[in-house]
């Protein structure tokens, strides 16, 4: 089973950053949950702080620098994304929004995504529903039902925060695995394996083999000329 590409995007501005710490904990919990399904994963972390200059230049010149271009490619190629923003003025940060404004249309369509945010007090916790969820719903991402908000005090109560992280990661993983399962079914249907494999529709002696799908009786195809003969009836002499 191939590894899933898990992407973490954090917009913390300080070093070290509680935003990045929250993102790392969510990524670790998600990878642990995926491992319980015997699904491997590889994590890539994009700290937007390191891309701030290139993001600004992109708006001024219309061209992304090499690091920003690579980050945008990673967003498009990821199987699932965890996003974490600090809360500024009751919403996500300007750096966070500036990055997502540069992501090409359709890059997030149908992609599982987990929301998280960090702030000074729990009074900002609704930012997940009032700002982050509308943004990524607009971008057509498949947003996990439960996000995680961590206030400064939460990092002093690791047991309570850890339980919320684990719950969110479990739900996110179920969403991701369900999405992967739907893709596999779609691939099988497009390849014809769900209804049978036409490329193998021959018996060992080389003669044509009746085409059938799993659990179905063999499909018999009657040529159009034969149907005409069967339904023409006896000819009446004039």
mmCIF file of C-alpha atoms in Angstrom:
data_model
loop_
_atom_site.group_PDB
_atom_site.id
_atom_site.type_symbol
_atom_site.label_atom_id
_atom_site.label_comp_id
_atom_site.label_asym_id
_atom_site.label_seq_id
_atom_site.Cartn_x
_atom_site.Cartn_y
_atom_site.Cartn_z
ATOM 1 C CA UNK A 1 0.000 0.000 0.000
ATOM 2 C CA UNK A 2 1.518 3.323 -1.042
ATOM 3 C CA UNK A 3 2.113 6.026 1.523
ATOM 4 C CA UNK A 4 -0.321 8.925 1.755
ATOM 5 C CA UNK A 5 1.107 12.409 1.335
ATOM 6 C CA UNK A 6 0.150 14.395 4.427
ATOM 7 C CA UNK A 7 0.780 18.151 4.335
ATOM 8 C CA UNK A 8 0.961 20.470 7.362
ATOM 9 C CA UNK A 9 0.658 24.230 6.740
ATOM 10 C CA UNK A 10 1.255 26.526 9.734
ATOM 11 C CA UNK A 11 1.245 30.316 9.866
ATOM 12 C CA UNK A 12 2.948 31.022 13.169
ATOM 13 C CA UNK A 13 5.226 34.067 13.155
ATOM 14 C CA UNK A 14 7.390 33.402 16.194
ATOM 15 C CA UNK A 15 10.162 30.884 16.824
ATOM 16 C CA UNK A 16 9.295 28.629 18.581
ATOM 17 C CA UNK A 17 5.616 28.837 17.706
ATOM 18 C CA UNK A 18 2.610 27.419 19.555
ATOM 19 C CA UNK A 19 0.869 27.319 16.165
ATOM 20 C CA UNK A 20 3.571 25.040 14.763
ATOM 21 C CA UNK A 21 3.536 22.973 17.969
ATOM 22 C CA UNK A 22 -0.215 22.420 17.673
ATOM 23 C CA UNK A 23 0.196 21.454 14.019
ATOM 24 C CA UNK A 24 2.955 18.956 14.835
ATOM 25 C CA UNK A 25 0.807 17.316 17.514
ATOM 26 C CA UNK A 26 -2.111 17.001 15.097
ATOM 27 C CA UNK A 27 0.142 15.558 12.393
ATOM 28 C CA UNK A 28 1.641 13.013 14.817
ATOM 29 C CA UNK A 29 -1.823 11.953 15.997
ATOM 30 C CA UNK A 30 -3.039 11.626 12.411
ATOM 31 C CA UNK A 31 -0.068 9.496 11.391
ATOM 32 C CA UNK A 32 -0.634 7.289 14.438
ATOM 33 C CA UNK A 33 -4.307 6.882 13.519
ATOM 34 C CA UNK A 34 -3.371 6.033 9.921
ATOM 35 C CA UNK A 35 -0.868 3.459 11.180
ATOM 36 C CA UNK A 36 -3.716 1.783 13.097
ATOM 37 C CA UNK A 37 -5.350 1.237 9.689
ATOM 38 C CA UNK A 38 -2.005 -0.145 8.444
ATOM 39 C CA UNK A 39 -1.753 2.881 6.185
ATOM 40 C CA UNK A 40 1.663 4.495 5.864
ATOM 41 C CA UNK A 41 2.088 8.239 5.458
ATOM 42 C CA UNK A 42 4.783 10.810 4.835
ATOM 43 C CA UNK A 43 4.568 14.285 6.334
ATOM 44 C CA UNK A 44 5.673 17.559 4.754
ATOM 45 C CA UNK A 45 5.600 20.763 6.821
ATOM 46 C CA UNK A 46 5.222 24.196 5.217
ATOM 47 C CA UNK A 47 5.909 26.983 7.749
ATOM 48 C CA UNK A 48 4.542 30.077 6.030
ATOM 49 C CA UNK A 49 6.884 32.303 8.031
ATOM 50 C CA UNK A 50 9.737 31.124 5.796
ATOM 51 C CA UNK A 51 7.738 32.016 2.665
ATOM 52 C CA UNK A 52 6.570 35.480 3.743
ATOM 53 C CA UNK A 53 8.975 37.367 1.459
ATOM 54 C CA UNK A 54 8.202 35.236 -1.587
ATOM 55 C CA UNK A 55 4.458 35.531 -0.954
ATOM 56 C CA UNK A 56 4.783 39.311 -0.906
ATOM 57 C CA UNK A 57 6.917 39.306 -4.060
ATOM 58 C CA UNK A 58 4.375 37.108 -5.845
ATOM 59 C CA UNK A 59 1.686 39.740 -5.284
ATOM 60 C CA UNK A 60 3.991 42.462 -6.634
ATOM 61 C CA UNK A 61 5.474 40.603 -9.607
ATOM 62 C CA UNK A 62 2.904 37.925 -10.411
ATOM 63 C CA UNK A 63 5.541 35.166 -10.268
ATOM 64 C CA UNK A 64 6.273 32.787 -7.364
ATOM 65 C CA UNK A 65 9.809 32.261 -6.108
ATOM 66 C CA UNK A 66 11.217 28.699 -6.121
ATOM 67 C CA UNK A 67 10.287 27.885 -2.503
ATOM 68 C CA UNK A 68 6.748 29.240 -2.907
ATOM 69 C CA UNK A 69 6.284 27.423 -6.220
ATOM 70 C CA UNK A 70 7.327 24.176 -4.548
ATOM 71 C CA UNK A 71 4.887 24.801 -1.682
ATOM 72 C CA UNK A 72 2.016 25.419 -4.097
ATOM 73 C CA UNK A 73 2.887 22.176 -5.902
ATOM 74 C CA UNK A 74 2.862 20.317 -2.581
ATOM 75 C CA UNK A 75 -0.631 21.636 -1.831
ATOM 76 C CA UNK A 76 -1.879 20.381 -5.179
ATOM 77 C CA UNK A 77 -0.224 16.960 -4.822
ATOM 78 C CA UNK A 78 -1.084 16.277 -1.159
ATOM 79 C CA UNK A 79 -3.611 13.590 -0.265
ATOM 80 C CA UNK A 80 -4.704 15.464 2.871
ATOM 81 C CA UNK A 81 -3.850 18.768 4.562
ATOM 82 C CA UNK A 82 -3.728 20.057 8.143
ATOM 83 C CA UNK A 83 -3.903 23.853 8.405
ATOM 84 C CA UNK A 84 -3.136 25.884 11.530
ATOM 85 C CA UNK A 85 -3.344 29.659 11.886
ATOM 86 C CA UNK A 86 -2.837 32.008 14.817
ATOM 87 C CA UNK A 87 -5.794 34.258 15.571
ATOM 88 C CA UNK A 88 -5.338 37.955 14.766
ATOM 89 C CA UNK A 89 -8.267 40.377 15.195
ATOM 90 C CA UNK A 90 -10.781 37.528 15.613
ATOM 91 C CA UNK A 91 -9.747 35.826 12.345
ATOM 92 C CA UNK A 92 -6.883 34.018 10.620
ATOM 93 C CA UNK A 93 -3.648 35.900 10.035
ATOM 94 C CA UNK A 94 -2.957 37.955 6.925
ATOM 95 C CA UNK A 95 0.003 35.724 6.038
ATOM 96 C CA UNK A 96 -2.239 32.656 6.215
ATOM 97 C CA UNK A 97 -4.893 34.180 3.944
ATOM 98 C CA UNK A 98 -2.297 35.552 1.519
ATOM 99 C CA UNK A 99 -0.909 32.064 0.940
ATOM 100 C CA UNK A 100 -4.268 30.445 0.256
ATOM 101 C CA UNK A 101 -5.224 33.266 -2.099
ATOM 102 C CA UNK A 102 -2.313 32.149 -4.291
ATOM 103 C CA UNK A 103 -3.386 28.498 -4.462
ATOM 104 C CA UNK A 104 -4.818 27.714 -7.881
ATOM 105 C CA UNK A 105 -8.547 27.157 -8.270
ATOM 106 C CA UNK A 106 -9.544 23.537 -7.814
ATOM 107 C CA UNK A 107 -6.346 22.475 -6.039
ATOM 108 C CA UNK A 108 -8.278 21.702 -2.845
ATOM 109 C CA UNK A 109 -11.458 20.345 -4.434
ATOM 110 C CA UNK A 110 -12.523 17.179 -2.606
ATOM 111 C CA UNK A 111 -9.305 17.064 -0.563
ATOM 112 C CA UNK A 112 -9.631 16.079 3.144
ATOM 113 C CA UNK A 113 -8.583 18.964 5.383
ATOM 114 C CA UNK A 114 -8.287 19.427 9.157
ATOM 115 C CA UNK A 115 -8.705 22.884 10.713
ATOM 116 C CA UNK A 116 -6.829 24.185 13.745
ATOM 117 C CA UNK A 117 -6.014 27.542 15.293
ATOM 118 C CA UNK A 118 -4.174 28.966 18.276
ATOM 119 C CA UNK A 119 -4.952 32.105 20.243
ATOM 120 C CA UNK A 120 -4.436 33.902 23.500
ATOM 121 C CA UNK A 121 -7.775 33.035 25.083
ATOM 122 C CA UNK A 122 -10.642 30.593 24.536
ATOM 123 C CA UNK A 123 -12.856 33.535 23.505
ATOM 124 C CA UNK A 124 -11.385 33.175 20.012
ATOM 125 C CA UNK A 125 -12.367 29.506 19.639
ATOM 126 C CA UNK A 126 -15.260 30.258 17.268
ATOM 127 C CA UNK A 127 -12.733 31.379 14.650
ATOM 128 C CA UNK A 128 -12.767 27.796 13.375
ATOM 129 C CA UNK A 129 -16.435 28.103 12.389
ATOM 130 C CA UNK A 130 -16.684 31.809 11.556
ATOM 131 C CA UNK A 131 -13.503 32.228 9.495
ATOM 132 C CA UNK A 132 -11.567 29.050 8.684
ATOM 133 C CA UNK A 133 -14.417 26.718 7.752
ATOM 134 C CA UNK A 134 -16.095 29.200 5.354
ATOM 135 C CA UNK A 135 -12.760 29.858 3.643
ATOM 136 C CA UNK A 136 -11.998 26.199 2.934
ATOM 137 C CA UNK A 137 -15.588 25.354 2.116
ATOM 138 C CA UNK A 138 -15.361 28.039 -0.565
ATOM 139 C CA UNK A 139 -12.173 26.372 -1.822
ATOM 140 C CA UNK A 140 -14.206 23.105 -2.043
ATOM 141 C CA UNK A 141 -12.039 21.188 0.422
ATOM 142 C CA UNK A 142 -13.563 18.236 2.283
ATOM 143 C CA UNK A 143 -13.320 19.766 5.771
ATOM 144 C CA UNK A 144 -13.280 17.438 8.777
ATOM 145 C CA UNK A 145 -16.218 17.968 11.149
ATOM 146 C CA UNK A 146 -14.079 18.609 14.232
ATOM 147 C CA UNK A 147 -11.289 21.173 14.407
ATOM 148 C CA UNK A 148 -8.985 22.073 17.288
ATOM 149 C CA UNK A 149 -8.547 25.462 18.899
ATOM 150 C CA UNK A 150 -5.783 25.802 21.488
ATOM 151 C CA UNK A 151 -5.523 28.802 23.786
ATOM 152 C CA UNK A 152 -2.354 29.643 25.661
ATOM 153 C CA UNK A 153 -3.716 28.033 28.840
ATOM 154 C CA UNK A 154 -4.437 24.796 26.963
ATOM 155 C CA UNK A 155 -0.737 24.108 26.528
ATOM 156 C CA UNK A 156 -0.496 23.980 30.322
ATOM 157 C CA UNK A 157 -3.228 21.312 30.434
ATOM 158 C CA UNK A 158 -1.774 18.779 28.043
ATOM 159 C CA UNK A 159 -4.154 15.928 28.929
ATOM 160 C CA UNK A 160 -7.285 17.868 27.928
ATOM 161 C CA UNK A 161 -5.689 19.259 24.766
ATOM 162 C CA UNK A 162 -4.296 15.842 23.836
ATOM 163 C CA UNK A 163 -7.733 14.215 24.032
ATOM 164 C CA UNK A 164 -9.170 16.835 21.663
ATOM 165 C CA UNK A 165 -6.245 16.376 19.279
ATOM 166 C CA UNK A 166 -6.694 12.600 19.240
ATOM 167 C CA UNK A 167 -10.448 12.901 18.624
ATOM 168 C CA UNK A 168 -9.956 15.339 15.742
ATOM 169 C CA UNK A 169 -7.178 13.194 14.238
ATOM 170 C CA UNK A 170 -9.363 10.064 14.416
ATOM 171 C CA UNK A 171 -12.242 11.786 12.606
ATOM 172 C CA UNK A 172 -9.855 13.249 10.047
ATOM 173 C CA UNK A 173 -8.314 9.838 9.431
ATOM 174 C CA UNK A 174 -11.725 8.213 8.921
ATOM 175 C CA UNK A 175 -12.566 10.944 6.432
ATOM 176 C CA UNK A 176 -9.257 10.411 4.631
ATOM 177 C CA UNK A 177 -9.581 6.614 4.513
ATOM 178 C CA UNK A 178 -13.142 6.904 3.245
ATOM 179 C CA UNK A 179 -11.971 9.260 0.518
ATOM 180 C CA UNK A 180 -9.209 6.847 -0.483
ATOM 181 C CA UNK A 181 -11.722 3.996 -0.587
ATOM 182 C CA UNK A 182 -14.032 5.951 -2.883
ATOM 183 C CA UNK A 183 -11.125 6.728 -5.198
ATOM 184 C CA UNK A 184 -10.193 3.047 -5.406
ATOM 185 C CA UNK A 185 -13.773 2.095 -6.260
ATOM 186 C CA UNK A 186 -13.856 4.785 -8.930
ATOM 187 C CA UNK A 187 -10.548 3.584 -10.382
ATOM 188 C CA UNK A 188 -11.812 -0.003 -10.460
ATOM 189 C CA UNK A 189 -15.039 1.023 -12.159
ATOM 190 C CA UNK A 190 -13.172 3.116 -14.734
ATOM 191 C CA UNK A 191 -10.814 0.216 -15.428
ATOM 192 C CA UNK A 192 -13.694 -2.210 -15.812
ATOM 193 C CA UNK A 193 -12.584 -4.455 -12.924
ATOM 194 C CA UNK A 194 -15.835 -3.924 -11.012
ATOM 195 C CA UNK A 195 -17.896 -5.304 -13.903
ATOM 196 C CA UNK A 196 -15.269 -7.724 -15.183
ATOM 197 C CA UNK A 197 -12.128 -7.493 -17.272
ATOM 198 C CA UNK A 198 -12.802 -7.450 -20.990
ATOM 199 C CA UNK A 199 -9.142 -7.970 -21.791
ATOM 200 C CA UNK A 200 -9.378 -11.492 -20.343
ATOM 201 C CA UNK A 201 -12.660 -12.445 -22.028
ATOM 202 C CA UNK A 202 -11.234 -15.577 -23.644
ATOM 203 C CA UNK A 203 -11.239 -19.229 -22.644
ATOM 204 C CA UNK A 204 -7.958 -21.180 -22.437
ATOM 205 C CA UNK A 205 -8.484 -22.549 -25.945
ATOM 206 C CA UNK A 206 -8.717 -19.028 -27.328
ATOM 207 C CA UNK A 207 -12.465 -19.097 -27.943
ATOM 208 C CA UNK A 208 -14.575 -16.138 -26.815
ATOM 209 C CA UNK A 209 -15.718 -16.269 -23.214
ATOM 210 C CA UNK A 210 -19.105 -15.010 -22.078
ATOM 211 C CA UNK A 211 -18.678 -11.659 -20.359
ATOM 212 C CA UNK A 212 -19.978 -11.501 -16.802
ATOM 213 C CA UNK A 213 -19.559 -9.370 -13.740
ATOM 214 C CA UNK A 214 -19.132 -10.662 -10.178
ATOM 215 C CA UNK A 215 -22.316 -12.312 -8.927
ATOM 216 C CA UNK A 216 -24.095 -11.917 -12.278
ATOM 217 C CA UNK A 217 -25.111 -14.447 -14.879
ATOM 218 C CA UNK A 218 -23.150 -14.493 -18.118
ATOM 219 C CA UNK A 219 -24.089 -11.772 -20.553
ATOM 220 C CA UNK A 220 -25.113 -13.076 -23.971
ATOM 221 C CA UNK A 221 -25.026 -10.640 -26.867
ATOM 222 C CA UNK A 222 -27.247 -11.399 -29.868
ATOM 223 C CA UNK A 223 -26.170 -9.798 -33.154
ATOM 224 C CA UNK A 224 -28.639 -7.347 -34.648
ATOM 225 C CA UNK A 225 -29.055 -9.451 -37.834
ATOM 226 C CA UNK A 226 -30.074 -12.467 -35.739
ATOM 227 C CA UNK A 227 -32.662 -10.368 -33.904
ATOM 228 C CA UNK A 228 -34.139 -9.342 -37.258
ATOM 229 C CA UNK A 229 -34.405 -12.967 -38.383
ATOM 230 C CA UNK A 230 -35.979 -14.032 -35.099
ATOM 231 C CA UNK A 231 -38.633 -11.349 -35.232
ATOM 232 C CA UNK A 232 -39.378 -11.235 -38.957
ATOM 233 C CA UNK A 233 -41.712 -14.271 -38.877
ATOM 234 C CA UNK A 234 -42.696 -16.429 -41.887
ATOM 235 C CA UNK A 235 -42.887 -14.674 -45.229
ATOM 236 C CA UNK A 236 -46.367 -14.718 -46.843
ATOM 237 C CA UNK A 237 -46.306 -15.287 -50.635
ATOM 238 C CA UNK A 238 -48.217 -12.714 -52.618
#
